[in-house]
Coordinates of C-alpha atoms in Angstrom, one line a residue:
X736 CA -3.0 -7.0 13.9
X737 CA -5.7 -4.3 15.0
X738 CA -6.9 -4.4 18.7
X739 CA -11.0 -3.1 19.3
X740 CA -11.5 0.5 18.0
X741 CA -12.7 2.5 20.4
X742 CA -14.8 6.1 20.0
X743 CA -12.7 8.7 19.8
X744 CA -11.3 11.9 18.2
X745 CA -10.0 10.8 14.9
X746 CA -7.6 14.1 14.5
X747 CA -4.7 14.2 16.4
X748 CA -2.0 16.8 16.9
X749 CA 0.8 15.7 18.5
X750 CA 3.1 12.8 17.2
X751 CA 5.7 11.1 18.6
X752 CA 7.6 8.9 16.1
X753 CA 10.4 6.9 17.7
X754 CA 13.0 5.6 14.6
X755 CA 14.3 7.5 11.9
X756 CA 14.9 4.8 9.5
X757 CA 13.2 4.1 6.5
X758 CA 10.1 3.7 8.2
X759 CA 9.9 6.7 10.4
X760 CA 11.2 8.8 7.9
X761 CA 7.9 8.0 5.8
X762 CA 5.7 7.9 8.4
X763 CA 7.1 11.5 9.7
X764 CA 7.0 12.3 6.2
X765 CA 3.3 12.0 5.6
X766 CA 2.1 13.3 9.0
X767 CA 3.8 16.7 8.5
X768 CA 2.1 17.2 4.9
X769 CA -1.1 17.0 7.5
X770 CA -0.2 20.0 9.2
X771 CA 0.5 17.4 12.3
X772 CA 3.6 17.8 15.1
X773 CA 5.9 15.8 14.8
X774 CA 8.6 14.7 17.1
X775 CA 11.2 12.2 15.4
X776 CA 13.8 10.1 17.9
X777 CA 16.6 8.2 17.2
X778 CA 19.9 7.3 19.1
X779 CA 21.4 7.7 15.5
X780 CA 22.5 11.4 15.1
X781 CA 22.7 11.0 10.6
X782 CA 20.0 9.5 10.6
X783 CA 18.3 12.4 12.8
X784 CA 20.1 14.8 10.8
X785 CA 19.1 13.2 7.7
X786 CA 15.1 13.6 8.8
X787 CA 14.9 17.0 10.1
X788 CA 16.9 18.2 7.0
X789 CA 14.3 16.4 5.1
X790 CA 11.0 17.4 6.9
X791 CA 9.4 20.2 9.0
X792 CA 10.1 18.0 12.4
X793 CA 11.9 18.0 15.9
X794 CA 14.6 15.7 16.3
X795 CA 15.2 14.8 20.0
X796 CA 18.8 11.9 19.7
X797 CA 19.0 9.1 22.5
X798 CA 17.5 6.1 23.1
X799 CA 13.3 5.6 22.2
X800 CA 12.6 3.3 25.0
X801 CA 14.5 5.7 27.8
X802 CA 12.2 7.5 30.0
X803 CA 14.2 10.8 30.1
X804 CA 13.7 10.6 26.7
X805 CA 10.5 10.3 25.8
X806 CA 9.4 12.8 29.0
X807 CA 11.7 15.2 26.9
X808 CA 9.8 14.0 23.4
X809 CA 6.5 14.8 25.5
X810 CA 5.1 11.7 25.8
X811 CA 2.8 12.9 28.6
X812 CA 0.5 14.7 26.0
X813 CA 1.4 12.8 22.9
X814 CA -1.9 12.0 21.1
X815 CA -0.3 9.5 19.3
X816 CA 2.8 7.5 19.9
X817 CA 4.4 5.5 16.9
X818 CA 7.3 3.2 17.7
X819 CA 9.0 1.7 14.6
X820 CA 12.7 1.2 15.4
X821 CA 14.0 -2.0 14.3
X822 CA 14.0 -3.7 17.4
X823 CA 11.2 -5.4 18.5
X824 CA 12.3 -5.1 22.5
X825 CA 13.1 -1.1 22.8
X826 CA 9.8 -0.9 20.4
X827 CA 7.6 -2.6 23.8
X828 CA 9.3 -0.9 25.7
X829 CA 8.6 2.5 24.8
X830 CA 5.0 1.3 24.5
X831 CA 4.8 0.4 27.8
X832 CA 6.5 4.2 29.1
X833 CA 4.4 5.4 27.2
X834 CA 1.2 3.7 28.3
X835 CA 2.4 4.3 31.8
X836 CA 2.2 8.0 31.3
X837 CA 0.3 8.8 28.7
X838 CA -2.8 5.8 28.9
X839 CA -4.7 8.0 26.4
X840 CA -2.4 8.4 23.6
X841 CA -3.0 5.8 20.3
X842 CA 0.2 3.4 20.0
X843 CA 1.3 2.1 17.0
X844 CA 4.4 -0.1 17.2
X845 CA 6.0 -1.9 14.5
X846 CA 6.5 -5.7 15.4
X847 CA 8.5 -8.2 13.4
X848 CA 8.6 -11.4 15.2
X849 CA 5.7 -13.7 15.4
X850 CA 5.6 -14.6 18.9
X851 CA 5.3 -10.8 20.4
X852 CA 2.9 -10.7 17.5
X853 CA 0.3 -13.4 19.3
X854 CA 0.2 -12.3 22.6
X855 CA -2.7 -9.9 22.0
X856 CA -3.7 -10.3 26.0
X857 CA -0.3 -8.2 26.7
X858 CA 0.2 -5.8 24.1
X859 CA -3.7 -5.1 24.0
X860 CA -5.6 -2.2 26.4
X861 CA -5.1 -3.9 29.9
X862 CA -1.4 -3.5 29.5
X863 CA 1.3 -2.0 27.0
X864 CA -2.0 -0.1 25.6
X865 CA -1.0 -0.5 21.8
X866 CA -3.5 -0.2 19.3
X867 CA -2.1 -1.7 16.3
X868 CA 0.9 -4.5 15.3
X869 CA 2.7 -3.9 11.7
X870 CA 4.7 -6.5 10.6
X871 CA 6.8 -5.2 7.5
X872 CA 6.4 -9.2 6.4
X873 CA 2.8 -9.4 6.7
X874 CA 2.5 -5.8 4.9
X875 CA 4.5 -7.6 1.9
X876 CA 2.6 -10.9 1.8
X877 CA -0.4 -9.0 1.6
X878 CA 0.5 -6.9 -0.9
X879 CA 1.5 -9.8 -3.3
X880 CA -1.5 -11.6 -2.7
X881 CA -3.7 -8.3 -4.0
X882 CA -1.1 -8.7 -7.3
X883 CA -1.7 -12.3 -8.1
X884 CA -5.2 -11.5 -8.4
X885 CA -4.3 -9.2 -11.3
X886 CA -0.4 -10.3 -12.3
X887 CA -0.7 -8.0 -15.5
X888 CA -2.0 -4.6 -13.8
X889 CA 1.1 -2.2 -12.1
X890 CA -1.5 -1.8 -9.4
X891 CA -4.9 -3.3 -7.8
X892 CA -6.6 -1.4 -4.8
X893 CA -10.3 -2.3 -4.0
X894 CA -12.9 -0.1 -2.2
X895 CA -16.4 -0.3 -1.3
X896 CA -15.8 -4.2 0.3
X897 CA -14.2 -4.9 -3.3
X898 CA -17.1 -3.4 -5.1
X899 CA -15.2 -0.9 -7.0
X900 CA -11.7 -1.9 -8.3
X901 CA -8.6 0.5 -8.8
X902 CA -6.5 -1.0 -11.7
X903 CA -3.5 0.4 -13.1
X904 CA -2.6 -1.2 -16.4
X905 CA 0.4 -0.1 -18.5
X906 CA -1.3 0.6 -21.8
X907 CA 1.2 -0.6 -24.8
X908 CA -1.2 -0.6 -27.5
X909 CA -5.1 -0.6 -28.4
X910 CA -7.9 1.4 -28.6
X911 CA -6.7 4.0 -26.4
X912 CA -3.3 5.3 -27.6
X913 CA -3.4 8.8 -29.0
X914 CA -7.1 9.1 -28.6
X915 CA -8.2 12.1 -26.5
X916 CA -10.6 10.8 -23.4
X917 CA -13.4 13.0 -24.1
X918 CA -13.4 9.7 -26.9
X919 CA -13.4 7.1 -24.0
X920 CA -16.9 6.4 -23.5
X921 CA -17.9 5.6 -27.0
X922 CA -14.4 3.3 -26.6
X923 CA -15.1 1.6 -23.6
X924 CA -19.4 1.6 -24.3
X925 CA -19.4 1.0 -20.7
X926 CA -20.4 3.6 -18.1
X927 CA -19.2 1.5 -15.5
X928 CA -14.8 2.5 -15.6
X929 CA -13.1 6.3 -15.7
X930 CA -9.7 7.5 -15.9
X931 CA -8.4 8.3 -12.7
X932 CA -4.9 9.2 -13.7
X933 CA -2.2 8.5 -15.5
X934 CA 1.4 7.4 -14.6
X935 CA 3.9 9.3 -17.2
X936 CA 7.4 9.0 -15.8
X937 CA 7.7 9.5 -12.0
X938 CA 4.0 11.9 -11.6
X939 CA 0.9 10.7 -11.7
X940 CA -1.5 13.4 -13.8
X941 CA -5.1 13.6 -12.9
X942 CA -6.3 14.2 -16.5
X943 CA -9.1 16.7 -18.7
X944 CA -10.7 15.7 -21.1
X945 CA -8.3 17.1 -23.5
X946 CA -5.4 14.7 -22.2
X947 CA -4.2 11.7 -24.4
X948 CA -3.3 8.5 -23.2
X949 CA 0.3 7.7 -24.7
X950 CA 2.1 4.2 -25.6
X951 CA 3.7 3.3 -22.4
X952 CA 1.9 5.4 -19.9
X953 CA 0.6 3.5 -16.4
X954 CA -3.1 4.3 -16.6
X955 CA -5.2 4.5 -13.3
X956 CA -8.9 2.9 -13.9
X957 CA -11.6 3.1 -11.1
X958 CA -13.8 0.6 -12.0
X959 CA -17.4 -1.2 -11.0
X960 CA -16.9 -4.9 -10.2
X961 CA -18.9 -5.9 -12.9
X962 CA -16.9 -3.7 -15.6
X963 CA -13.4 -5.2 -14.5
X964 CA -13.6 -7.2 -17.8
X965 CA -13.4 -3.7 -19.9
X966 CA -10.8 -2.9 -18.7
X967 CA -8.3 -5.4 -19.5
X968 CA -10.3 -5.5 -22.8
X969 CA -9.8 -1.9 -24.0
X970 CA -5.9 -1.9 -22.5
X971 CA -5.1 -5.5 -24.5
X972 CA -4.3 -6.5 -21.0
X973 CA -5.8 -10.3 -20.8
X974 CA -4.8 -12.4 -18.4
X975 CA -4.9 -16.1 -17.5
X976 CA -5.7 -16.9 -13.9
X977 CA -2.5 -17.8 -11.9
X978 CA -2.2 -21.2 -11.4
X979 CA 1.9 -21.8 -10.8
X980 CA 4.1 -20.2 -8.6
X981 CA 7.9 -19.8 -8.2
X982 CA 9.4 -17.9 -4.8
X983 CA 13.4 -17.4 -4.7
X984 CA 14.0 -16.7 -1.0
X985 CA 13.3 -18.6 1.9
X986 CA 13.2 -16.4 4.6
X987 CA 10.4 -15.1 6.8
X988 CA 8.5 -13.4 3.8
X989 CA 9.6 -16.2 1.2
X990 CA 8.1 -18.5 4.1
X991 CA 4.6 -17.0 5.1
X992 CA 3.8 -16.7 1.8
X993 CA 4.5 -20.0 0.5
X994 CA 2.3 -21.4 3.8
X995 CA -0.3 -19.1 3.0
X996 CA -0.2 -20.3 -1.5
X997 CA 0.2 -24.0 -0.1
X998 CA -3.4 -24.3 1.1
X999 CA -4.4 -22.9 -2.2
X1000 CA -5.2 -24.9 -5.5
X1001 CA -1.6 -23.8 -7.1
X1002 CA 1.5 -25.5 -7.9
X1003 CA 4.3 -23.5 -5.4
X1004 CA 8.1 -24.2 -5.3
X1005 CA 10.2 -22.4 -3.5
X1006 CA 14.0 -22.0 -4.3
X1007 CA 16.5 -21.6 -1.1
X1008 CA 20.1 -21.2 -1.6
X1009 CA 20.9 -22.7 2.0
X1010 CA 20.3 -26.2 2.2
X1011 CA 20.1 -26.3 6.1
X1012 CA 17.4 -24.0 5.5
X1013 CA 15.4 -25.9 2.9
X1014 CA 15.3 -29.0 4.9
X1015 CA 13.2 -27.1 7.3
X1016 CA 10.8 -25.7 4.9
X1017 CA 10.4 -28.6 3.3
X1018 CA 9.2 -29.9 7.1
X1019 CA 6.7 -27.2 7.4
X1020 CA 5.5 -27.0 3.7
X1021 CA 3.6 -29.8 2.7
X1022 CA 2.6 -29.7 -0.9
X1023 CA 5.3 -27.1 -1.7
X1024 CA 8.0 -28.4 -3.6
X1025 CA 11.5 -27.1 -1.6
X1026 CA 14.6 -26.4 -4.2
X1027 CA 18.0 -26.2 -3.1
X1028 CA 19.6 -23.7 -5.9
X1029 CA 20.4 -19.9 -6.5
X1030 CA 17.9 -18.1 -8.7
X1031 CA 20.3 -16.2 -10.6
X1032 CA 21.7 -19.7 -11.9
X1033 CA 20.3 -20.2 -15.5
X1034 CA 21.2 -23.6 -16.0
X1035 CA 19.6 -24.2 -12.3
X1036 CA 16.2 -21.9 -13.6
X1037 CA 15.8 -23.4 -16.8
X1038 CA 17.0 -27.0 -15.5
X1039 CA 13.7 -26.9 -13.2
X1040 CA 11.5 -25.7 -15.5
X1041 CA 11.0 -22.2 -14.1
X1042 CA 10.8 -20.2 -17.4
X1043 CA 6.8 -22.5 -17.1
X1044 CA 5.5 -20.5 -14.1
X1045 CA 3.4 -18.2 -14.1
X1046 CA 4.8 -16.2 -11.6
X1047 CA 8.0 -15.7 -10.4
X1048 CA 8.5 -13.9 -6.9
X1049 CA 11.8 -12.6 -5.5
X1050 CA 11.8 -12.4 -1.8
X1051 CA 15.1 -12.8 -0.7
X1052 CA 16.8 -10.0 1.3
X1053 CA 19.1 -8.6 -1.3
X1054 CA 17.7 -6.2 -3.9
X1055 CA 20.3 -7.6 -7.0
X1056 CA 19.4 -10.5 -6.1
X1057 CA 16.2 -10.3 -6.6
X1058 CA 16.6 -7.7 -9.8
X1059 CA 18.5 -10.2 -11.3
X1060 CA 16.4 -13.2 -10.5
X1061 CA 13.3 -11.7 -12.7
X1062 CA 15.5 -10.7 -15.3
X1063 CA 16.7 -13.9 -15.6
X1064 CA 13.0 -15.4 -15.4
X1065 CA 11.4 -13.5 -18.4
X1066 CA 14.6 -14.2 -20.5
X1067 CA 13.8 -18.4 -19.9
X1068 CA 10.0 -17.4 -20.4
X1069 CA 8.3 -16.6 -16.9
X1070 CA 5.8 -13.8 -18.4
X1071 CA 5.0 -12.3 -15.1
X1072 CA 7.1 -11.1 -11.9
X1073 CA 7.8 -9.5 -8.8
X1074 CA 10.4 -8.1 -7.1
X1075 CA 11.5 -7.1 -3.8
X1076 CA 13.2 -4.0 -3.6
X1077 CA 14.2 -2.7 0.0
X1078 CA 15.9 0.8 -1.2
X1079 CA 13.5 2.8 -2.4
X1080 CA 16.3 4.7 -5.2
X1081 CA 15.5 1.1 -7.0
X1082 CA 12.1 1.6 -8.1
X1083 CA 12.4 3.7 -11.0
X1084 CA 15.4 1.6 -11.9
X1085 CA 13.2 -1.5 -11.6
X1086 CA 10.6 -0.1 -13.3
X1087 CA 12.7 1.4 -16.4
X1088 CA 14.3 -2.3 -17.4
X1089 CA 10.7 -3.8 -17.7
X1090 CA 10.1 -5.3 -13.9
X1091 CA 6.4 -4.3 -13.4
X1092 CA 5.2 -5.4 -10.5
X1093 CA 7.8 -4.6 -7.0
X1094 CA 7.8 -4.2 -3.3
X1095 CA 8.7 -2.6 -0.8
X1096 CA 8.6 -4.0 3.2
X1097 CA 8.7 -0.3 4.3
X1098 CA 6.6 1.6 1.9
X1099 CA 3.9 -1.2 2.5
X1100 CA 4.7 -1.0 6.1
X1101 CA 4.7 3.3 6.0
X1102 CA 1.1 2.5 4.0
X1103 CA -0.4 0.6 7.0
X1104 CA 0.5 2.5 9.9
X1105 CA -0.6 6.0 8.1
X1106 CA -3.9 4.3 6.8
X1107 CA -4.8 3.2 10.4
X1108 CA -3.8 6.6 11.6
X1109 CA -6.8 7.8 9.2
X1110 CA -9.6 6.0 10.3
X1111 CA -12.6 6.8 11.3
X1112 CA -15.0 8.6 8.5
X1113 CA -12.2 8.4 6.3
X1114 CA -12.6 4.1 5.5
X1115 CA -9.5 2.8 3.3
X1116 CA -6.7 4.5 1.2
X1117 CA -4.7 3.4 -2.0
X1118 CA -1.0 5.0 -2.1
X1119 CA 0.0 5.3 -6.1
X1120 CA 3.4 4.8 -7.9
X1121 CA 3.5 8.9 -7.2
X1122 CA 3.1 9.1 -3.2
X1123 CA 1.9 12.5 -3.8
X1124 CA -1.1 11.5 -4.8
X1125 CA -3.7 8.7 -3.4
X1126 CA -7.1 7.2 -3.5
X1127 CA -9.8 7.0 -0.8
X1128 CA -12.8 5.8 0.3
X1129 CA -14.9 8.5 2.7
X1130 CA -18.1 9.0 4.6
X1131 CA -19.8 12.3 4.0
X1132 CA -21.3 13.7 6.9
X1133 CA -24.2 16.0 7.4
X1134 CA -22.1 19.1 7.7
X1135 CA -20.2 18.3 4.0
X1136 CA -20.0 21.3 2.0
X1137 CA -20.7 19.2 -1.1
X1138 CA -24.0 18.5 -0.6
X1139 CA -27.3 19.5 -2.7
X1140 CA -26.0 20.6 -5.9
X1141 CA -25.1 18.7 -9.1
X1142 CA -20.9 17.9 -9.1
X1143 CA -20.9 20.2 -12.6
X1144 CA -22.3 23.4 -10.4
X1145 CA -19.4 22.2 -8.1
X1146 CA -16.2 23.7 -7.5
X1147 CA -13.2 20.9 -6.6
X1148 CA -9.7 22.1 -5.8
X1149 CA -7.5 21.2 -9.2
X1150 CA -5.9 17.7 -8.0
X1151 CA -9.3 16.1 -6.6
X1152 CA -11.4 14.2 -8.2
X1153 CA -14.8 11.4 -7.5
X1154 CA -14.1 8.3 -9.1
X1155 CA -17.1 6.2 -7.3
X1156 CA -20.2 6.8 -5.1
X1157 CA -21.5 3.9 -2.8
X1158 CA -25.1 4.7 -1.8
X1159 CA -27.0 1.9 0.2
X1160 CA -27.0 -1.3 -1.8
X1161 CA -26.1 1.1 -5.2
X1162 CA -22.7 1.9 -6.4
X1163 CA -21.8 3.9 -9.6
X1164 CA -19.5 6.3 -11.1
X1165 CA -21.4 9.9 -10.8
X1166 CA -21.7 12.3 -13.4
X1167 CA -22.0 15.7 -14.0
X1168 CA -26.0 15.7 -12.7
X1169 CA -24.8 13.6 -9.6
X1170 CA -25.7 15.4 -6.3
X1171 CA -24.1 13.8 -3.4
X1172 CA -25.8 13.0 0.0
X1173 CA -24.7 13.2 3.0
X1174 CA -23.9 9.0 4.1
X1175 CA -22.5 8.8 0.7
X1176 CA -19.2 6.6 0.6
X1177 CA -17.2 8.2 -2.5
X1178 CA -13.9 7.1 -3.7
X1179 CA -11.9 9.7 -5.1
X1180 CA -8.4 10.4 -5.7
X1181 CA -6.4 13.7 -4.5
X1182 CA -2.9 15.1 -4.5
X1183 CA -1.5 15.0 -0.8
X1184 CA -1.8 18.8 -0.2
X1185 CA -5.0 18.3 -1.0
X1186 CA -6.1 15.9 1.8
X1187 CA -6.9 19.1 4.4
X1188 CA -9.3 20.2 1.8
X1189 CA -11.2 16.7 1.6
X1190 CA -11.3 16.3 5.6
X1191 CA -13.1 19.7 6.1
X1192 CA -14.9 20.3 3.3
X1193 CA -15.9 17.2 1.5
X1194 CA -16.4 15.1 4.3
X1195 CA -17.2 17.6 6.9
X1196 CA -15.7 16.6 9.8
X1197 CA -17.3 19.0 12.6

């Protein structure tokens, strides 16, 4: 939930980040590779120990909604105040200290349950002063929803009001195996996609023209709407359109996304292990069809058909669980699924045994709360596989440094690189006689480090 953006500066110095779990640790993490202060609290001294051994921060231990400690933190002149500990209450709180003496500062406060979540009149200006809600459950729905759209790409981003698409496809076979991609536009005969980068491993390569894709690699493709169709044609990647789905967990998540697929024209059930549980989902889920089973349970799987869905999501709250779930589902037939993984050492685990598609509450959470920290000129972002790297959609101002000369007479900081340009009603992928203007919206993708270089002298933020 956003409150009303108001006019103001869009850098910010100072940043108070109260929680050093999961969360806060990424969240602290990608402030300080922006040259920004950071000040991380926690009442939890390993956890505090942990970050500052981690990161370039100040630690400050005691409790984020005391007074004394946030004076100590600095909350006077905090420019921005984010509160993610995982406890809704202490989380207010120190939005409401914090609003008390700093009224100016940007608060961010991470906010699981629903019914703090609706009482915007409280938590807006007039009062606790916060600026934006993240729910790590909403951030997960949310993130599904963008892969059911695609259920065979790794990834799917959209910029430009979906305009231009960011796939990432794991290329197995076709056309583009062992061909170098100065070869790629007589492959794909359409001037409409590009190779933005390519997943081998763990690190994401921004490639030459030399580069090769390989079997197995994750390939980034930056896309016009139009050309979306190339690109699952030159990866082999078609898809049918997703018209079953199957959720094992019936907790929050498991829940708000089965209401949200139940008002959609698909077939949904939704296995629960407790049968207390199920009977109240079956009282709120009208065309969803409520299972009381375990999803690991192959007779149980294969007794109701699951292997026939299109999609199988594991939501519920323990990561072997849900590993073992998918597992189970492709074996009986299920050709696509997704997994929830809460401990980020998973993922390349996940990934290695074949379970494409996966996420993760806090990493989708992290994304949120960082990308609303960005806005302004800078419009959306796209966080890859490699979190060193990501894509994003800017405004170039007057005072851009790019401007007037073709991108070939150009000279771009290795790691950067224009996927899109969104001019008026026109949008393309530029060339080498391209010369940018300033009002231009261009997607491009950049290493991390490389983000102070875009802000200054791509955009040209005054």
């Amino acid at each position: 939930m956003l409150f009303p953006n108001h006019a103001g500066p869009r850098q910010r110095q100072r940043v108070i980040v109260l929680g050093a779990g999961e969360i806060g640790l990424n969240v602290a993490s990608r402030l300080t590779s922006e040259n920004r202060q950071v000040v991380v609290v926690d009442h939890n001294p390993k956890k505090l120990q942990a970050v500052m051994a981690a990161l370039d921060v100040q630690g400050l231990q005691g409790s984020a909604s005391s007074p004394a400690i946030l004076e100590e933190a600095g909350v006077a002149s905090a420019d921005i105040v984010v509160a993610v500990t995982g406890n809704d209450e202490v989380n207010l709180l120190a939005c409401l200290i914090a609003n008390v003496r700093n009224p100016g500062s940007l608060k961010l406060t991470r906010i699981k349950n629903g019914e703090y979540a609706r009482m915007s009149d409280i938590l807006g200006p007039d009062y606790l002063g916060v600026k934006a809600i993240i729910n790590p459950d909403v951030e997960v729905v949310n993130t599904i929803l963008r892969m059911l759209l695609i259920p065979t790409a790794v990834d799917y981003g959209e910029f430009g009001n979906g305009r231009v698409k960011v796939v990432a496809v794991e290329v197995k076979s076709g056309p583009l195996v062992d061909r170098p991609l100065t070869e790629f536009p007589a492959i794909s005969q359409d001037r409409g996609v590009r190779v933005s980068g390519i997943l081998r491993g763990e690190r994401l390569v921004l490639p030459k023209g030399n580069d090769a894709i390989r079997e197995g690699d994750v390939v980034y493709f930056a896309c016009l709407e139009e050309s979306l169709q190339t690109v699952l044609r030159i990866t082999e990647s078609g898809f049918k359109p997703i018209r079953s789905v199957c959720i094992v967990g019936g907790g929050d998540i498991g829940l708000r996304l089965a209401e949200i697929l139940d008002k959609r024209d698909l077939r949904v059930k939704l296995v629960e292990r407790n049968a207390a549980r199920c009977e109240e989902l079956a009282e709120r889920l009208a065309n969803v069809m409520v299972l009381n089973g375990d999803g690991t349970d192959r007779d149980f799987m294969r007794g109701e058909n699951m292997g026939d869905s299109d999609i199988v999501v594991a939501l519920t709250g323990d990561d072997e669980t849900n590993i073992l779930t998918c597992l189970l589902a492709k074996s009986i037939g299920t050709l696509n699924t997704i997994t929830r993984v809460n401990k980020n050492g998973y993922m390349p685990i996940v990934r290695a045994i074949g379970l494409r598609l996966s996420v993760n509450p806090r990493v989708a959470a992290t994304n949120s709360i960082v990308h609303f920290l960005r806005r302004g000129l800078l419009l959306s972002t796209l966080t890859t596989h490699d979190e060193d790297v990501e894509m994003l959609e800017a405004v170039l101002t007057d005072t851009s440094q790019q401007l007037g000369k073709p991108l070939k007479e150009l000279h771009f900081p290795s790691g950067t690189n224009i996927l899109a340009v969104l001019r008026w009603d026109d949008v393309f992928i530029p060339g080498g006689e391209t010369v940018l203007q300033s009002g231009d919206r261009v997607i491009l993708i950049c290493e991390r480090e490389r983000l102070g270089w875009v802000d200054a002298s791509l955009i040209g933020h005054r």
